[in-house]
Amino acid sequence: MAFVLPNLPYAPDALEPYVDTTTMTIHHGKHHATYVNNVNAALEKFPEMKSLGIVDLNKAVGTDAIPKEIATTVRNNGGGHFNHSFFWKVMTKPSNSNGPSAELKAAIDKAFGSMEAMKEKFNAAAAGRFGSGWAWLGVKADGSLGITSTANQDNPLQQVADEKMIPILGLDVWEHAYYLKYQNRRPEYIAAFWNIVNWEQVNDNFKAASGGGMPAL
């Protein structure tokens, strides 16, 4: 079955003033749509792979399960489809952004010392990613929280990732995600992101990941 572009879970202007309407419209309707179209085109050549969902497809990146002929296309575009499907859901209107659950807050405190310390480490991962990529907060194999960054459209589910984990929060730091509003001021964009984090979704992601499951896309 072919992948489809998911609808945004809010109006394109819902994240104003932190993410502008034009960026959201182009980011979702152009960039994400292109990833979907490209991964579908690649999988047309190998119909036996069409039964894989987007999570399993990403978990297979970096393994022999992906034919060499389409390995790069799947990595870039299958990664882009997962990453953006995940990203839209971890953001919400500023007034709807509440905070982590008691369970997630306790895990954050245990792993990083405090919420502010976690944000500082996450922000550093996002700001320090050279070129295009992502920053992630996730649950590692031992059940603890970790922070990592990935290049381009890689993510910590893929075998190519430096540090593997189940993501519960992610931030896109490709220039197309912020340049119309923030130009070269990536740290300003990163700081603004915390005003629109959908903590209810992140809490659900944490609960699923802590049980070994995957966040719902």
mmCIF file of C-alpha atoms in Angstrom:
data_model
loop_
_atom_site.group_PDB
_atom_site.id
_atom_site.type_symbol
_atom_site.label_atom_id
_atom_site.label_comp_id
_atom_site.label_asym_id
_atom_site.label_seq_id
_atom_site.Cartn_x
_atom_site.Cartn_y
_atom_site.Cartn_z
ATOM 1 C CA MET A 1 0.000 0.000 0.000
ATOM 2 C CA ALA A 2 1.323 3.439 -0.919
ATOM 3 C CA PHE A 3 2.148 5.960 1.756
ATOM 4 C CA VAL A 4 -0.003 9.091 1.906
ATOM 5 C CA LEU A 5 0.647 12.610 3.092
ATOM 6 C CA PRO A 6 -1.069 12.994 6.484
ATOM 7 C CA ASN A 7 -3.154 16.048 7.185
ATOM 8 C CA LEU A 8 -1.777 18.564 9.626
ATOM 9 C CA PRO A 9 -3.450 18.115 13.037
ATOM 10 C CA TYR A 10 -4.098 21.887 13.156
ATOM 11 C CA ALA A 11 -4.527 24.801 10.771
ATOM 12 C CA PRO A 12 -1.345 26.069 9.049
ATOM 13 C CA ASP A 13 -1.512 29.293 11.072
ATOM 14 C CA ALA A 14 -2.015 27.528 14.433
ATOM 15 C CA LEU A 15 1.634 27.771 15.506
ATOM 16 C CA GLU A 16 1.923 31.520 14.979
ATOM 17 C CA PRO A 17 3.891 33.518 15.966
ATOM 18 C CA TYR A 18 6.524 30.853 16.605
ATOM 19 C CA VAL A 19 6.217 29.083 13.237
ATOM 20 C CA ASP A 20 4.802 31.204 10.435
ATOM 21 C CA THR A 21 1.926 30.151 8.201
ATOM 22 C CA THR A 22 3.894 30.303 4.948
ATOM 23 C CA THR A 23 6.605 28.032 6.294
ATOM 24 C CA MET A 24 4.049 25.511 7.558
ATOM 25 C CA THR A 25 2.203 25.483 4.232
ATOM 26 C CA ILE A 26 5.354 24.929 2.172
ATOM 27 C CA HIS A 27 6.971 22.571 4.675
ATOM 28 C CA HIS A 28 3.962 20.262 4.792
ATOM 29 C CA GLY A 29 2.473 20.638 1.328
ATOM 30 C CA LYS A 30 5.720 20.720 -0.655
ATOM 31 C CA HIS A 31 8.646 19.216 1.288
ATOM 32 C CA HIS A 32 6.802 16.443 3.103
ATOM 33 C CA ALA A 33 4.720 15.649 0.025
ATOM 34 C CA THR A 34 7.911 15.219 -2.006
ATOM 35 C CA TYR A 35 9.294 12.674 0.485
ATOM 36 C CA VAL A 36 6.064 10.688 0.251
ATOM 37 C CA ASN A 37 6.061 10.728 -3.548
ATOM 38 C CA ASN A 38 9.724 9.754 -3.776
ATOM 39 C CA VAL A 39 9.564 6.822 -1.359
ATOM 40 C CA ASN A 40 6.430 5.519 -3.076
ATOM 41 C CA ALA A 41 8.166 5.703 -6.456
ATOM 42 C CA ALA A 42 11.172 3.799 -5.107
ATOM 43 C CA LEU A 43 9.033 1.036 -3.623
ATOM 44 C CA GLU A 44 7.163 0.559 -6.930
ATOM 45 C CA LYS A 45 10.282 -1.264 -8.134
ATOM 46 C CA PHE A 46 10.104 -3.702 -5.214
ATOM 47 C CA PRO A 47 6.431 -4.459 -4.564
ATOM 48 C CA GLU A 48 7.330 -7.075 -1.953
ATOM 49 C CA MET A 49 8.384 -4.188 0.317
ATOM 50 C CA LYS A 50 5.084 -2.341 0.095
ATOM 51 C CA SER A 51 3.694 -4.245 3.060
ATOM 52 C CA LEU A 52 6.200 -2.555 5.381
ATOM 53 C CA GLY A 53 4.828 0.310 7.417
ATOM 54 C CA ILE A 54 6.838 3.501 7.729
ATOM 55 C CA VAL A 55 8.262 2.496 11.135
ATOM 56 C CA ASP A 56 9.479 -0.904 9.966
ATOM 57 C CA LEU A 57 10.831 0.644 6.773
ATOM 58 C CA ASN A 58 12.931 3.048 8.831
ATOM 59 C CA LYS A 59 14.117 0.291 11.155
ATOM 60 C CA ALA A 60 15.353 -1.546 8.044
ATOM 61 C CA VAL A 61 17.457 1.388 6.833
ATOM 62 C CA GLY A 62 21.108 0.371 6.988
ATOM 63 C CA THR A 63 20.366 -3.334 6.635
ATOM 64 C CA ASP A 64 20.280 -5.735 3.703
ATOM 65 C CA ALA A 65 16.487 -5.700 3.898
ATOM 66 C CA ILE A 66 16.529 -2.581 1.711
ATOM 67 C CA PRO A 67 17.714 -3.356 -1.849
ATOM 68 C CA LYS A 68 20.880 -1.434 -2.707
ATOM 69 C CA GLU A 69 19.226 0.103 -5.751
ATOM 70 C CA ILE A 70 16.814 2.093 -3.586
ATOM 71 C CA ALA A 71 18.701 2.205 -0.280
ATOM 72 C CA THR A 72 19.644 5.892 -0.471
ATOM 73 C CA THR A 73 16.223 6.972 -1.719
ATOM 74 C CA VAL A 74 14.459 5.058 1.052
ATOM 75 C CA ARG A 75 16.844 6.376 3.680
ATOM 76 C CA ASN A 76 16.318 9.982 2.641
ATOM 77 C CA ASN A 77 12.650 9.941 1.716
ATOM 78 C CA GLY A 78 11.333 7.195 3.973
ATOM 79 C CA GLY A 79 13.191 8.959 6.748
ATOM 80 C CA GLY A 80 11.691 12.264 5.704
ATOM 81 C CA HIS A 81 8.183 10.820 5.718
ATOM 82 C CA PHE A 82 8.546 9.312 9.198
ATOM 83 C CA ASN A 83 10.281 12.368 10.635
ATOM 84 C CA HIS A 84 7.696 14.843 9.426
ATOM 85 C CA SER A 85 4.693 12.667 10.297
ATOM 86 C CA PHE A 86 6.157 12.500 13.803
ATOM 87 C CA PHE A 87 7.069 16.207 13.910
ATOM 88 C CA TRP A 88 3.628 17.599 13.103
ATOM 89 C CA LYS A 89 2.117 15.723 16.044
ATOM 90 C CA VAL A 90 4.589 16.916 18.682
ATOM 91 C CA MET A 91 3.601 20.545 18.059
ATOM 92 C CA THR A 92 0.391 22.325 19.008
ATOM 93 C CA LYS A 93 -1.122 25.765 19.519
ATOM 94 C CA PRO A 94 0.803 27.764 22.141
ATOM 95 C CA SER A 95 -2.195 27.835 24.484
ATOM 96 C CA ASN A 96 -2.407 24.025 24.365
ATOM 97 C CA SER A 97 1.182 23.390 25.434
ATOM 98 C CA ASN A 98 1.039 22.323 29.071
ATOM 99 C CA GLY A 99 4.005 20.280 30.263
ATOM 100 C CA PRO A 100 5.353 16.795 30.836
ATOM 101 C CA SER A 101 3.471 14.234 32.882
ATOM 102 C CA ALA A 102 4.713 13.351 36.351
ATOM 103 C CA GLU A 103 6.210 10.141 34.943
ATOM 104 C CA LEU A 104 8.031 11.894 32.123
ATOM 105 C CA LYS A 105 9.178 14.705 34.431
ATOM 106 C CA ALA A 106 10.658 12.117 36.800
ATOM 107 C CA ALA A 107 12.467 10.425 33.905
ATOM 108 C CA ILE A 108 13.800 13.784 32.707
ATOM 109 C CA ASP A 109 15.047 14.653 36.187
ATOM 110 C CA LYS A 110 16.720 11.265 36.515
ATOM 111 C CA ALA A 111 18.451 11.449 33.140
ATOM 112 C CA PHE A 112 19.390 15.131 33.005
ATOM 113 C CA GLY A 113 18.954 16.594 36.481
ATOM 114 C CA SER A 114 16.146 18.996 35.600
ATOM 115 C CA MET A 115 13.815 20.123 32.853
ATOM 116 C CA GLU A 116 16.012 23.123 32.133
ATOM 117 C CA ALA A 117 19.098 20.924 31.874
ATOM 118 C CA MET A 118 17.280 18.669 29.404
ATOM 119 C CA LYS A 119 16.273 21.668 27.293
ATOM 120 C CA GLU A 120 19.835 22.978 27.315
ATOM 121 C CA LYS A 121 21.194 19.649 26.091
ATOM 122 C CA PHE A 122 18.456 19.311 23.468
ATOM 123 C CA ASN A 123 19.028 22.877 22.278
ATOM 124 C CA ALA A 124 22.759 22.227 22.013
ATOM 125 C CA ALA A 125 22.132 19.103 19.938
ATOM 126 C CA ALA A 126 19.825 21.060 17.622
ATOM 127 C CA ALA A 127 22.107 24.085 17.311
ATOM 128 C CA GLY A 128 25.238 21.983 16.958
ATOM 129 C CA ARG A 129 23.959 19.834 14.086
ATOM 130 C CA PHE A 130 26.092 21.007 11.167
ATOM 131 C CA GLY A 131 24.001 21.565 8.076
ATOM 132 C CA SER A 132 20.608 19.905 7.867
ATOM 133 C CA GLY A 133 19.205 17.436 10.367
ATOM 134 C CA TRP A 134 17.192 16.808 13.510
ATOM 135 C CA ALA A 135 17.447 16.803 17.297
ATOM 136 C CA TRP A 136 15.705 14.054 19.273
ATOM 137 C CA LEU A 137 14.653 13.160 22.805
ATOM 138 C CA GLY A 138 14.007 9.447 23.094
ATOM 139 C CA VAL A 139 13.900 6.293 25.150
ATOM 140 C CA LYS A 140 17.037 4.146 24.888
ATOM 141 C CA ALA A 141 17.197 0.359 25.019
ATOM 142 C CA ASP A 142 17.847 0.420 28.775
ATOM 143 C CA GLY A 143 14.695 2.481 29.348
ATOM 144 C CA SER A 144 16.477 5.741 30.134
ATOM 145 C CA LEU A 145 16.026 8.982 28.248
ATOM 146 C CA GLY A 146 18.661 10.220 25.851
ATOM 147 C CA ILE A 147 19.255 13.100 23.456
ATOM 148 C CA THR A 148 20.838 12.755 20.056
ATOM 149 C CA SER A 149 20.929 14.427 16.657
ATOM 150 C CA THR A 150 20.877 12.981 13.179
ATOM 151 C CA ALA A 151 21.946 14.309 9.798
ATOM 152 C CA ASN A 152 19.628 14.996 6.887
ATOM 153 C CA GLN A 153 16.470 12.837 7.213
ATOM 154 C CA ASP A 154 18.039 10.136 9.365
ATOM 155 C CA ASN A 155 16.397 9.266 12.683
ATOM 156 C CA PRO A 156 17.316 7.155 15.721
ATOM 157 C CA LEU A 157 15.212 4.195 14.568
ATOM 158 C CA GLN A 158 17.563 3.580 11.670
ATOM 159 C CA GLN A 159 20.545 1.244 11.907
ATOM 160 C CA VAL A 160 22.747 4.033 10.534
ATOM 161 C CA ALA A 161 22.094 6.215 13.600
ATOM 162 C CA ASP A 162 24.985 6.899 15.953
ATOM 163 C CA GLU A 163 22.689 6.394 18.946
ATOM 164 C CA LYS A 164 19.526 4.349 18.605
ATOM 165 C CA MET A 165 16.394 5.129 20.609
ATOM 166 C CA ILE A 166 12.637 5.373 20.244
ATOM 167 C CA PRO A 167 11.957 9.082 19.663
ATOM 168 C CA ILE A 168 9.394 10.858 21.798
ATOM 169 C CA LEU A 169 10.205 14.444 20.737
ATOM 170 C CA GLY A 170 11.959 15.751 17.647
ATOM 171 C CA LEU A 171 12.882 19.070 16.086
ATOM 172 C CA ASP A 172 13.563 19.710 12.413
ATOM 173 C CA VAL A 173 16.588 21.989 11.953
ATOM 174 C CA TRP A 174 16.693 21.972 8.176
ATOM 175 C CA GLU A 175 16.734 25.563 6.942
ATOM 176 C CA HIS A 176 13.389 25.055 5.185
ATOM 177 C CA ALA A 177 11.823 24.603 8.640
ATOM 178 C CA TYR A 178 12.705 28.096 9.838
ATOM 179 C CA TYR A 179 14.540 30.287 7.335
ATOM 180 C CA LEU A 180 11.616 32.398 6.107
ATOM 181 C CA LYS A 181 11.026 33.693 9.640
ATOM 182 C CA TYR A 182 14.340 33.296 11.447
ATOM 183 C CA GLN A 183 16.876 33.452 8.596
ATOM 184 C CA ASN A 184 20.237 32.300 10.029
ATOM 185 C CA ARG A 185 19.078 32.600 13.656
ATOM 186 C CA ARG A 186 18.664 28.907 14.315
ATOM 187 C CA PRO A 187 19.031 29.247 18.125
ATOM 188 C CA GLU A 188 16.078 31.671 18.147
ATOM 189 C CA TYR A 189 13.944 29.122 16.285
ATOM 190 C CA ILE A 190 15.017 26.376 18.679
ATOM 191 C CA ALA A 191 14.087 28.493 21.702
ATOM 192 C CA ALA A 192 10.697 29.317 20.153
ATOM 193 C CA PHE A 193 9.950 25.611 19.658
ATOM 194 C CA TRP A 194 9.404 25.047 23.388
ATOM 195 C CA ASN A 195 6.349 27.324 23.246
ATOM 196 C CA ILE A 196 4.543 24.934 20.914
ATOM 197 C CA VAL A 197 5.586 21.494 22.144
ATOM 198 C CA ASN A 198 2.553 19.230 22.422
ATOM 199 C CA TRP A 199 3.378 17.707 25.790
ATOM 200 C CA GLU A 200 0.257 15.562 25.778
ATOM 201 C CA GLN A 201 1.551 13.842 22.645
ATOM 202 C CA VAL A 202 5.073 13.602 24.060
ATOM 203 C CA ASN A 203 3.656 12.059 27.235
ATOM 204 C CA ASP A 204 1.818 9.472 25.122
ATOM 205 C CA ASN A 205 4.982 8.825 23.125
ATOM 206 C CA PHE A 206 6.955 8.298 26.332
ATOM 207 C CA LYS A 207 4.373 5.891 27.714
ATOM 208 C CA ALA A 208 4.423 3.864 24.487
ATOM 209 C CA ALA A 209 8.205 3.877 24.180
ATOM 210 C CA SER A 210 8.690 2.900 27.824
ATOM 211 C CA GLY A 211 6.652 -0.221 27.107
ATOM 212 C CA GLY A 212 8.703 -1.016 24.029
ATOM 213 C CA GLY A 213 6.099 0.321 21.629
ATOM 214 C CA MET A 214 6.230 3.017 19.030
ATOM 215 C CA PRO A 215 4.560 6.434 19.090
ATOM 216 C CA ALA A 216 1.416 6.532 16.974
ATOM 217 C CA LEU A 217 1.799 8.519 13.764
#
